[in-house]
Amino acid sequence: RKEVEQDPGPFNVPEGATVAFNCTYSNSASQSFFWYRQDCRKEPKLLMSVYSSGNEDGRFTAQLNRASQYISLLIRDSKLSDSATYLCVVKGNTPLVFGKGTRLSVIA
Amino acid sequence: EPEVTQTPSHQVTQMGQEVILRCVPISNHLYFYWYRQILGQKVEFLVSFYNNEISEKSEIFDDQFSVERPDGSNFTLKIRSTKLEDSAMYFCASSSGLLGQPQHFGDGTRLSIL
């Protein structure tokens, strides 16, 4: 089983749509969880940390289910500028472990 | 906002040559990292560095690789005797090390081995 698995994508959605990404992780000792976004040939940039109680940052909502080892990201009212690859990232007592990412294309 | 900076942005090198990739982490961060991303693949951990020594390394980080913090600001990755398969984006990252705090990435060095 891969350490961090994500929806394969790509997701092609119209502007204004709501889109959800899922991620599962295999290491139950993982302690910290993040969503990063990566534009083509650019560095990963932190989108948001994911907390056990769930958290929201503007149009973005992240959820964590430790029992199921499942993380989600919801994007509401998609913008063209949201087009990118979204990386699910997990950390335990080890360095960051990245998922392969899910590509999102928001279409006008 | 403070950021991690990397140089050069693109390095082209002949197979078998040595390369040094440079990074300046965020100034008050204590943990430093190197990652690589082969085109079309996921970001992979190479090595972490704390208190002037390697704290962890992956199986990718073999004897071909070394890291150094030669002064108070730079953090370097040296790749000896480069191979074609070393072609990738190399990202430096730094963090405060506090639990739950994220790592901040530089914009990467694209290494092309010919």
Coordinates of N, CA and C in Angstrom, one line a residue, chain A residues 31-32 34 36 38 41-44 46 93-96 98-100, chain B residues 35 37 39-40 42-43 45 56 91 99-100 102-103 105-107 110:
Chain A
Q31 N 1.4 12.5 12.4 CA 1.0 13.5 13.4 C 0.5 14.8 12.7
S32 N 1.0 15.2 11.6 CA 0.7 16.4 11.0 C 0.3 16.2 9.5
F34 N -1.1 18.2 5.8 CA -1.1 19.5 5.1 C -1.7 19.2 3.7
Y36 N -0.8 21.0 0.1 CA 0.1 21.9 -0.6 C -0.5 22.0 -2.0
Q38 N 0.7 22.8 -6.1 CA 1.9 22.9 -6.9 C 1.5 23.3 -8.3
R41 N 5.8 22.9 -12.8 CA 7.2 23.1 -12.7 C 7.6 24.2 -11.7
K42 N 6.7 24.3 -10.7 CA 7.0 25.2 -9.6 C 7.2 24.4 -8.3
E43 N 7.5 25.1 -7.2 CA 7.7 24.5 -5.9 C 6.3 24.2 -5.2
P44 N 6.2 23.3 -4.4 CA 5.0 23.1 -3.6 C 4.9 24.3 -2.6
L46 N 2.4 25.8 0.5 CA 1.5 25.4 1.6 C 0.1 26.1 1.3
N93 N 7.0 11.1 12.7 CA 8.4 11.3 13.2 C 9.4 11.2 12.0
T94 N 8.8 11.3 10.9 CA 9.6 11.2 9.6 C 9.4 12.5 8.8
P95 N 10.2 12.7 7.8 CA 10.0 13.8 7.0 C 8.7 13.8 6.2
L96 N 8.4 14.8 5.5 CA 7.1 14.9 4.8 C 7.0 13.8 3.8
F98 N 4.7 12.8 0.5 CA 3.8 13.4 -0.4 C 3.0 12.4 -1.2
G99 N 1.8 12.7 -1.4 CA 1.0 12.0 -2.4 C 1.4 12.5 -3.8
K100 N 1.0 11.8 -4.8 CA 1.4 12.1 -6.1 C 0.7 13.3 -6.6
Chain B
Y35 N 14.6 17.8 -1.1 CA 13.7 16.9 -1.8 C 14.0 16.9 -3.3
Q37 N 12.1 16.0 -7.3 CA 10.9 15.6 -8.0 C 11.3 15.3 -9.4
L39 N 10.5 14.5 -13.2 CA 9.3 15.0 -14.0 C 8.2 14.0 -14.0
G40 N 7.0 14.5 -13.7 CA 5.8 13.6 -13.7 C 5.6 12.7 -12.5
K42 N 6.1 12.1 -8.0 CA 5.9 12.8 -6.7 C 7.1 13.4 -6.1
V43 N 7.0 14.3 -5.2 CA 8.1 14.8 -4.5 C 8.6 13.8 -3.5
F45 N 11.5 12.7 -0.5 CA 12.5 13.2 0.5 C 13.9 12.6 0.3
E56 N 18.2 12.6 9.3 CA 17.5 11.5 8.6 C 17.8 11.5 7.1
F91 N 14.4 20.5 -4.6 CA 13.8 21.6 -3.7 C 14.4 21.5 -2.3
L99 N 6.1 21.1 16.3 CA 5.1 20.2 15.9 C 4.0 20.9 15.2
G100 N 3.7 20.4 14.0 CA 2.5 20.9 13.3 C 2.9 22.0 12.3
P102 N 4.6 23.8 9.2 CA 4.9 23.3 7.9 C 6.3 23.6 7.5
Q103 N 6.7 22.9 6.4 CA 8.0 23.2 5.8 C 7.7 24.2 4.6
F105 N 9.1 25.8 1.1 CA 10.0 25.3 0.0 C 10.6 26.5 -0.8
G106 N 11.8 26.3 -1.2 CA 12.4 27.2 -2.2 C 11.8 26.9 -3.6
D107 N 12.1 27.7 -4.6 CA 11.5 27.5 -5.9 C 12.2 26.5 -6.8
R110 N 16.3 23.2 -11.3 CA 16.1 22.2 -12.3 C 17.5 21.7 -12.7

